[in-house]
């Protein structure tokens, strides 16, 4: 991920106009359609994460992505281990990257963590997604980062 953030940061600091060769105007324009559209592309999540990192609010996207990975864990032992890590990193009160979820959701996760299913973080993931969709995603679209990237891609396409 850090390799990708380098080109984003350089672009935002006007040190570079060099973009990944396969980043298209259609992709960048598509990010403005919806958060779901942004997350379904190759570079959208990378750029959005870089923006959130600059805003010091990347815990939501990191949690959301970690949940996507968690859902794919087939083994019970692997799920238990990863569920505890997710809890300690994002769910536990005062954790390093604590996400903003209601106490009912937090309590449900605490109860299910001893024998976690693939969906035990689903409600928290939905809440976090809603926070991103309503708060940080609209700010991202208005951000200098997105606007500069869009202008650069537009100028490369002309």
Coordinates of C-alpha atoms in Angstrom, one line a residue:
X1 CA 0.0 0.0 0.0
X2 CA 2.8 2.5 0.8
X3 CA 4.1 2.3 -2.7
X4 CA 0.7 3.5 -4.0
X5 CA 0.4 6.3 -1.4
X6 CA 3.8 7.7 -2.6
X7 CA 2.4 8.6 -6.1
X8 CA -0.7 10.0 -4.5
X9 CA 1.2 12.2 -2.0
X10 CA 3.6 13.4 -4.8
X11 CA 0.7 14.3 -7.0
X12 CA -1.0 16.2 -4.2
X13 CA 2.2 18.1 -3.4
X14 CA 2.5 18.9 -7.1
X15 CA 5.9 17.1 -7.3
X16 CA 4.7 14.8 -9.9
X17 CA 2.2 14.4 -12.7
X18 CA 3.0 10.8 -13.1
X19 CA 0.1 8.4 -12.6
X20 CA -0.3 4.6 -12.8
X21 CA -0.6 3.9 -16.5
X22 CA -3.9 2.0 -16.1
X23 CA -5.7 4.7 -14.0
X24 CA -8.4 5.9 -16.3
X25 CA -10.6 9.0 -16.4
X26 CA -13.6 6.7 -16.3
X27 CA -12.4 5.1 -13.1
X28 CA -11.7 8.4 -11.3
X29 CA -15.0 9.9 -12.5
X30 CA -16.8 6.7 -11.4
X31 CA -15.6 7.3 -7.8
X32 CA -18.0 10.2 -7.6
X33 CA -21.0 8.0 -8.3
X34 CA -21.0 6.2 -4.9
X35 CA -18.8 4.9 -2.2
X36 CA -19.7 1.4 -3.5
X37 CA -18.4 2.3 -7.0
X38 CA -15.2 3.7 -5.5
X39 CA -14.6 0.6 -3.4
X40 CA -15.2 -1.7 -6.4
X41 CA -12.2 -0.2 -8.4
X42 CA -8.5 -1.0 -8.3
X43 CA -7.2 2.4 -7.2
X44 CA -10.3 3.9 -5.5
X45 CA -9.7 2.2 -2.1
X46 CA -6.0 3.1 -2.2
X47 CA -6.7 6.8 -2.9
X48 CA -9.6 7.0 -0.4
X49 CA -7.4 5.4 2.3
X50 CA -4.6 7.9 1.6
X51 CA -7.1 10.7 1.9
X52 CA -8.4 9.3 5.2
X53 CA -4.9 8.8 6.5
X54 CA -4.2 12.5 5.8
X55 CA -7.4 13.3 7.7
X56 CA -6.2 11.1 10.6
X57 CA -9.4 9.1 10.3
X58 CA -8.4 5.9 8.4
X59 CA -9.7 3.5 11.1
X60 CA -13.0 3.1 9.4
X61 CA -11.7 2.0 6.0
X62 CA -9.0 -0.2 7.7
X63 CA -11.7 -1.9 9.8
X64 CA -14.0 -2.3 6.8
X65 CA -11.2 -3.9 4.7
X66 CA -10.1 -6.1 7.6
X67 CA -13.7 -7.4 7.8
X68 CA -13.7 -8.2 4.1
X69 CA -10.6 -10.3 4.7
X70 CA -12.0 -11.8 7.9
X71 CA -15.1 -13.0 6.1
X72 CA -12.9 -15.2 3.8
X73 CA -11.3 -17.1 6.7
X74 CA -12.6 -20.6 6.5
X75 CA -10.9 -22.2 9.5
X76 CA -12.4 -21.8 13.0
X77 CA -9.0 -21.4 14.6
X78 CA -8.1 -18.7 12.1
X79 CA -11.4 -16.9 12.7
X80 CA -10.9 -17.0 16.4
X81 CA -7.4 -15.6 16.2
X82 CA -8.4 -12.8 13.7
X83 CA -11.6 -11.9 15.6
X84 CA -9.6 -11.3 18.7
X85 CA -7.1 -9.1 16.8
X86 CA -10.0 -7.1 15.2
X87 CA -11.6 -6.7 18.6
X88 CA -8.4 -5.5 20.3
X89 CA -7.6 -3.1 17.4
X90 CA -11.0 -1.6 16.6
X91 CA -13.8 -2.7 19.0
X92 CA -12.4 -2.6 22.5
X93 CA -13.0 0.7 24.2
X94 CA -9.9 2.8 24.1
X95 CA -8.3 0.5 21.5
X96 CA -5.6 2.0 19.2
X97 CA -8.1 2.5 16.3
X98 CA -11.4 2.4 18.0
X99 CA -14.3 2.7 15.6
X100 CA -17.5 4.6 16.5
X101 CA -20.2 2.0 17.0
X102 CA -23.1 1.7 19.4
X103 CA -22.9 -0.2 22.7
X104 CA -25.5 -2.8 21.5
X105 CA -23.3 -3.7 18.5
X106 CA -20.2 -3.7 20.7
X107 CA -21.8 -6.1 23.2
X108 CA -23.0 -8.4 20.5
X109 CA -19.4 -8.7 19.2
X110 CA -18.0 -9.3 22.7
X111 CA -20.5 -12.2 23.2
X112 CA -19.7 -13.8 19.8
X113 CA -16.0 -13.4 20.0
X114 CA -15.4 -16.7 21.8
X115 CA -16.9 -18.7 18.9
X116 CA -17.0 -16.2 16.1
X117 CA -18.9 -16.7 12.8
X118 CA -17.8 -15.2 9.5
X119 CA -20.5 -12.6 10.0
X120 CA -19.9 -11.6 13.6
X121 CA -18.5 -8.1 12.6
X122 CA -21.2 -7.6 9.9
X123 CA -23.3 -5.1 11.9
X124 CA -20.2 -3.0 12.9
X125 CA -19.0 -3.1 9.3
X126 CA -22.4 -1.8 8.1
X127 CA -22.3 1.0 10.7
X128 CA -18.7 2.0 9.7
X129 CA -19.7 1.9 6.0
X130 CA -22.6 4.2 6.7
X131 CA -20.3 6.6 8.6
X132 CA -17.9 6.7 5.6
X133 CA -20.8 7.1 3.1
X134 CA -22.4 10.0 5.0
X135 CA -19.3 11.8 6.3
X136 CA -15.8 11.1 4.9
X137 CA -16.8 10.1 1.4
X138 CA -18.6 13.4 0.6
X139 CA -15.5 15.3 2.0
X140 CA -13.2 13.2 -0.1
X141 CA -15.1 14.1 -3.3
X142 CA -14.6 17.8 -2.4
X143 CA -11.0 17.4 -1.3
X144 CA -8.0 18.9 -2.9
X145 CA -6.6 15.4 -3.3
X146 CA -9.5 14.1 -5.4
X147 CA -9.9 17.4 -7.4
X148 CA -6.1 17.5 -8.2
X149 CA -6.2 13.8 -9.2
X150 CA -9.3 14.4 -11.4
X151 CA -7.7 17.4 -13.1
X152 CA -4.5 15.5 -13.8
X153 CA -6.2 12.5 -15.2
X154 CA -8.5 14.8 -17.3
X155 CA -5.4 16.6 -18.7
X156 CA -3.7 13.2 -19.5
X157 CA -6.9 12.1 -21.4
X158 CA -7.1 15.2 -23.6

